[in-house]
XYZ file of C-alpha atoms in Angstrom:
372
model
C 37.794 -9.112 -4.607
C 38.346 -10.534 -1.119
C 40.368 -13.640 -0.316
C 40.004 -15.656 2.903
C 42.118 -18.711 3.654
C 40.781 -21.389 6.008
C 43.148 -24.073 7.264
C 44.192 -25.861 10.464
C 41.380 -24.404 12.565
C 42.144 -20.800 11.639
C 40.933 -18.286 9.074
C 42.759 -15.246 7.821
C 42.030 -12.555 5.273
C 44.616 -12.284 2.517
C 45.744 -9.021 1.017
C 46.211 -10.591 -2.436
C 45.480 -13.803 -4.263
C 47.431 -16.793 -2.918
C 49.983 -18.503 -5.098
C 48.730 -22.002 -4.261
C 45.904 -23.628 -2.372
C 46.544 -24.612 1.259
C 47.402 -28.258 1.815
C 44.979 -28.846 4.693
C 42.354 -26.214 3.919
C 40.679 -24.149 1.252
C 40.215 -20.556 0.103
C 37.125 -18.408 -0.290
C 37.000 -15.827 -3.064
C 34.282 -13.175 -2.735
C 33.755 -10.555 -5.449
C 31.058 -8.275 -6.797
C 29.306 -8.574 -10.131
C 30.685 -5.165 -11.103
C 34.227 -6.469 -10.658
C 33.487 -9.570 -12.727
C 31.944 -7.470 -15.514
C 34.791 -4.939 -15.509
C 37.396 -7.669 -16.078
C 35.763 -10.832 -17.494
C 39.018 -12.839 -17.353
C 39.856 -11.975 -13.779
C 37.607 -14.542 -12.098
C 38.083 -17.529 -14.439
C 41.816 -16.812 -14.605
C 42.195 -16.819 -10.816
C 40.191 -20.052 -10.470
C 42.099 -21.793 -13.246
C 45.474 -20.714 -11.867
C 44.715 -22.173 -8.398
C 42.629 -25.248 -9.238
C 43.269 -25.938 -12.920
C 39.506 -25.796 -13.568
C 38.077 -23.504 -16.227
C 34.657 -22.007 -15.501
C 32.234 -22.169 -18.423
C 31.318 -18.907 -20.103
C 27.568 -19.590 -19.763
C 27.963 -20.059 -16.023
C 29.872 -16.791 -15.827
C 27.048 -15.072 -17.690
C 24.557 -16.525 -15.223
C 26.683 -15.295 -12.313
C 26.572 -11.700 -13.626
C 22.860 -11.726 -14.483
C 20.992 -9.652 -11.838
C 17.616 -11.159 -12.805
C 18.627 -14.818 -12.727
C 16.307 -17.025 -10.621
C 17.464 -19.660 -8.167
C 19.191 -22.386 -10.144
C 21.592 -25.312 -9.742
C 23.956 -26.855 -12.272
C 27.061 -29.004 -12.076
C 29.954 -30.231 -14.170
C 32.633 -32.860 -13.625
C 34.847 -30.277 -11.899
C 32.560 -27.938 -9.956
C 29.003 -27.096 -8.919
C 27.176 -23.824 -9.463
C 24.283 -22.597 -7.320
C 22.397 -19.355 -7.961
C 20.482 -18.345 -4.842
C 18.314 -15.243 -4.581
C 18.753 -13.584 -1.192
C 16.712 -10.973 0.572
C 17.806 -7.351 0.233
C 16.314 -5.172 2.974
C 16.444 -1.471 3.642
C 16.360 -0.239 0.042
C 12.646 -0.573 -0.633
C 9.948 1.906 0.441
C 7.108 0.700 2.655
C 4.020 -0.603 0.906
C 1.781 1.704 2.910
C 2.911 5.286 3.252
C 1.702 6.687 6.550
C 2.902 8.708 9.494
C 4.315 6.339 12.046
C 6.083 6.614 15.340
C 9.562 5.312 15.951
C 8.128 2.110 17.451
C 5.957 1.502 14.394
C 8.742 1.999 11.850
C 10.069 -1.482 12.615
C 6.730 -3.012 11.718
C 6.105 -1.222 8.432
C 5.655 -3.748 5.677
C 8.511 -3.343 3.227
C 8.548 -4.424 -0.385
C 10.383 -7.720 -0.875
C 13.496 -7.087 -2.981
C 15.902 -9.917 -3.784
C 19.345 -10.123 -5.326
C 21.112 -13.195 -6.705
C 24.296 -14.589 -5.277
C 26.197 -17.264 -7.203
C 28.280 -19.994 -5.580
C 30.989 -21.900 -7.452
C 31.841 -24.936 -5.333
C 35.137 -26.689 -6.066
C 37.148 -29.255 -4.129
C 39.239 -26.793 -2.162
C 37.841 -23.460 -3.239
C 34.577 -21.529 -2.891
C 33.717 -18.554 -5.098
C 30.829 -16.171 -4.386
C 29.659 -13.588 -6.895
C 27.147 -11.136 -5.474
C 25.408 -7.924 -6.449
C 26.133 -5.057 -4.085
C 26.731 -5.277 -0.330
C 25.417 -8.252 1.628
C 24.874 -8.325 5.382
C 24.783 -12.129 5.323
C 28.181 -12.413 3.610
C 29.684 -9.832 5.937
C 28.296 -11.657 8.975
C 29.760 -14.994 7.869
C 33.140 -13.396 7.082
C 33.225 -11.715 10.488
C 32.275 -14.983 12.170
C 35.139 -16.766 10.441
C 37.636 -14.139 11.532
C 36.252 -14.083 15.079
C 36.555 -17.861 15.284
C 40.335 -17.455 14.971
C 40.434 -15.212 18.031
C 38.016 -17.343 20.073
C 39.342 -20.711 19.019
C 40.684 -21.438 22.510
C 37.626 -20.120 24.333
C 35.514 -23.063 25.633
C 32.509 -20.823 26.108
C 32.148 -20.244 22.384
C 31.168 -23.849 21.698
C 30.185 -24.655 18.129
C 30.357 -21.032 17.077
C 34.151 -21.137 17.170
C 34.424 -24.159 14.885
C 35.372 -23.397 11.316
C 33.660 -25.208 8.432
C 36.078 -27.953 7.336
C 34.924 -27.925 3.705
C 33.876 -25.240 1.209
C 30.441 -26.849 0.934
C 29.732 -26.403 4.634
C 30.825 -22.774 4.432
C 28.342 -22.279 1.595
C 25.564 -23.888 3.666
C 26.315 -21.555 6.572
C 25.872 -18.583 4.240
C 22.623 -20.015 2.912
C 21.387 -20.610 6.432
C 22.018 -16.979 7.390
C 20.254 -15.765 4.229
C 17.187 -17.922 4.835
C 17.000 -16.841 8.476
C 16.662 -13.266 7.244
C 13.452 -14.320 5.528
C 12.173 -15.533 8.872
C 12.541 -11.947 10.124
C 9.692 -10.977 7.776
C 7.199 -12.999 9.804
C 6.620 -10.358 12.484
C 5.911 -7.328 10.230
C 3.904 -9.446 7.791
C 1.798 -10.975 10.557
C 1.253 -7.658 12.363
C 0.224 -5.763 9.257
C -2.059 -8.479 7.895
C -3.662 -9.045 11.306
C -4.446 -5.341 11.495
C -5.959 -5.401 8.032
C -8.063 -8.402 8.999
C -9.443 -6.506 11.998
C -10.160 -3.509 9.762
C -11.887 -5.730 7.238
C -14.234 -7.141 9.887
C -14.887 -3.835 11.680
C -18.573 -2.955 11.071
C -18.213 0.621 12.342
C -16.058 1.876 9.485
C -15.714 0.579 5.916
C -12.360 -0.738 4.740
C -10.774 1.419 2.022
C -7.085 0.460 1.886
C -7.568 -2.112 -0.878
C -4.472 -1.088 -2.841
C -2.117 -1.778 0.076
C -3.858 -5.077 0.759
C -3.482 -6.094 -2.883
C 0.208 -5.190 -2.853
C 0.702 -7.218 0.326
C -0.888 -10.250 -1.331
C 1.391 -9.745 -4.321
C 4.419 -9.647 -1.999
C 3.282 -12.862 -0.341
C 2.917 -14.518 -3.734
C 6.386 -13.224 -4.681
C 7.835 -14.682 -1.485
C 6.083 -17.985 -2.142
C 7.449 -18.245 -5.689
C 10.910 -17.277 -4.464
C 10.941 -19.995 -1.792
C 9.741 -22.590 -4.284
C 12.628 -21.747 -6.620
C 15.138 -21.911 -3.780
C 13.776 -25.226 -2.560
C 13.891 -26.753 -6.050
C 17.512 -25.650 -6.558
C 18.608 -27.101 -3.208
C 16.661 -30.290 -3.911
C 18.626 -30.817 -7.133
C 21.843 -30.136 -5.244
C 20.937 -32.689 -2.554
C 19.932 -35.331 -5.101
C 23.212 -34.984 -6.964
C 25.156 -35.202 -3.702
C 23.332 -38.411 -2.787
C 24.028 -39.867 -6.230
C 27.728 -39.104 -5.965
C 28.069 -40.283 -2.341
C 25.551 -43.081 -1.613
C 26.917 -43.557 1.924
C 25.879 -39.982 2.787
C 22.286 -41.088 3.383
C 23.411 -42.985 6.498
C 25.282 -40.240 8.335
C 26.781 -37.061 6.931
C 27.065 -33.596 8.510
C 26.935 -31.876 5.122
C 23.643 -33.558 4.276
C 22.243 -32.654 7.697
C 23.100 -28.978 7.193
C 21.640 -29.015 3.698
C 18.403 -30.572 4.973
C 18.280 -27.958 7.742
C 18.478 -25.105 5.225
C 15.739 -26.715 3.135
C 13.591 -27.090 6.259
C 13.993 -23.367 6.985
C 12.879 -22.554 3.451
C 9.854 -24.790 3.944
C 8.984 -22.888 7.118
C 9.042 -19.569 5.262
C 6.993 -21.078 2.431
C 4.361 -22.502 4.777
C 4.152 -19.224 6.685
C 3.622 -17.236 3.470
C 0.893 -19.640 2.399
C -0.829 -19.429 5.796
C -0.795 -15.631 5.668
C -2.178 -15.625 2.141
C -4.936 -18.038 3.134
C -5.853 -15.965 6.199
C -6.033 -12.774 4.126
C -8.260 -14.435 1.543
C -10.495 -15.735 4.342
C -10.710 -12.255 5.877
C -11.665 -10.740 2.509
C -14.357 -13.367 2.031
C -15.655 -12.742 5.547
C -15.670 -9.013 4.812
C -17.874 -9.417 1.751
C -20.034 -11.966 3.539
C -20.556 -9.546 6.434
C -21.434 -6.750 3.999
C -23.877 -9.045 2.204
C -25.425 -10.031 5.530
C -25.763 -6.367 6.530
C -27.340 -5.531 3.175
C -29.762 -8.433 3.507
C -30.705 -7.276 7.009
C -31.398 -3.727 5.802
C -33.400 -4.975 2.818
C -35.381 -7.304 5.071
C -36.293 -4.466 7.434
C -37.221 -2.157 4.562
C -39.367 -4.913 3.077
C -41.126 -5.430 6.419
C -41.780 -1.684 6.744
C -43.112 -1.564 3.185
C -45.343 -4.556 3.970
C -46.719 -2.781 7.041
C -47.569 0.391 5.113
C -48.951 -1.403 2.064
C -52.447 -2.133 3.567
C -52.513 1.361 5.072
C -51.834 2.807 1.647
C -54.576 0.578 0.242
C -57.108 1.835 2.809
C -56.264 5.490 2.187
C -56.419 4.849 -1.540
C -59.881 3.322 -1.237
C -61.231 6.237 0.781
C -59.638 8.643 -1.667
C -61.884 7.471 -4.542
C -64.270 10.066 -5.971
C -67.536 8.207 -5.323
C -70.606 10.109 -4.169
C -71.795 7.398 -1.773
C -69.282 5.385 0.328
C -69.558 3.782 3.771
C -68.448 5.913 6.719
C -68.216 9.079 4.583
C -71.257 10.610 6.233
C -70.617 9.084 9.645
C -69.305 11.437 12.324
C -67.011 8.696 13.679
C -65.869 7.464 10.247
C -62.409 9.002 10.487
C -61.712 7.505 13.906
C -62.993 4.088 12.870
C -60.775 4.117 9.773
C -57.752 5.356 11.724
C -58.301 2.680 14.369
C -58.557 -0.004 11.722
C -55.327 1.197 10.119
C -53.523 1.255 13.491
C -54.809 -2.237 14.301
C -53.560 -3.621 10.978
C -50.148 -1.968 11.471
C -49.806 -3.267 15.061
C -50.838 -6.802 14.076
C -48.326 -6.909 11.213
C -45.600 -5.376 13.391
C -46.176 -8.048 16.063
C -46.132 -10.740 13.375
C -42.815 -9.571 11.945
C -41.406 -9.207 15.447
C -42.443 -12.765 16.311
C -40.841 -14.072 13.130
C -37.603 -12.218 14.094
C -37.703 -10.180 10.914
C -37.371 -6.873 12.784
C -35.121 -8.202 15.532
C -32.291 -5.835 16.389
C -28.849 -7.479 16.645
C -26.974 -7.112 19.881
C -24.450 -4.324 19.648
C -21.398 -3.875 21.859
C -21.902 -1.731 24.933
C -21.616 1.965 24.077
C -19.866 4.388 26.432
C -22.134 6.674 28.445
C -20.819 9.865 26.842
C -21.586 8.492 23.379
C -25.123 7.507 24.421
C -25.577 11.029 25.788
C -24.495 12.539 22.455
C -26.939 10.309 20.652
């Protein structure tokens, strides 16, 4: 359980729970789900002692549920937001292969998420999370660094502390959503490589299991972003209902809309990748069907060329005593010439109709042509 007090342009980490709330600031309480489950009365007791507000038991159960989806709810005294954040580094890559150190960054990892619950009160913010969080640690470090760089003009907006608990929550959400944007590079690189493999005619594509898992991860990311966007939409609508003047000009609403716009970017990117993969798969099967049709067409043309030749040999193979050209000394050569003439005429016909036309292939290296 970590306490941070923000007031008068400064933030400091407290060794223990404060006795009262600051007059011109607020406090941030950050604790793990394991701590909340070990002592169920610790969190609601601390909140009630400082603010006089009692957290509902159902909301506390939602805060300690590791499988809870993104969700928003509010009461007359506080707001609760459950937001599923990205958890990187603990999942194995979807495609096990030997890779160099440069390729390890681009291995497609399985998307694993963990919920983090925000309890937003007037002058207090409570976060309940599962395990360590790089986003929470980054925001905490930024708050503490802002105290040291408060008089540095080169820091700009980065040195300004959030004046309200709601803006601090939006900064955390913004950092969490930006971590989803980091998935764009490995997702795009891996799927682009699979698209090239799908459309490569020289070697058949066989890594269908990894491709299927990647599509499942994209669908998981899409569903996750939709749940996050719906929860933030309900939060924004309630804020507009409570403060009608916020629609004109309000920094909190601007930050909230910015976080929602980032979620939309991740959602649109996931949908574009899924559409491109589906298009590549369809092109792959279309190319295979076209290749099969080309082979069948050539085999049909060859069978059509040899069909009259087979007919002629079959006719002269009949066991009749008297047949034309059987007793002629030049009968064999006449028959062979007729068969060659029929074959050449049909070959020229198929060639003119582009049935036996050979597609243009990429230029082959000289050493490969020599081996052939």
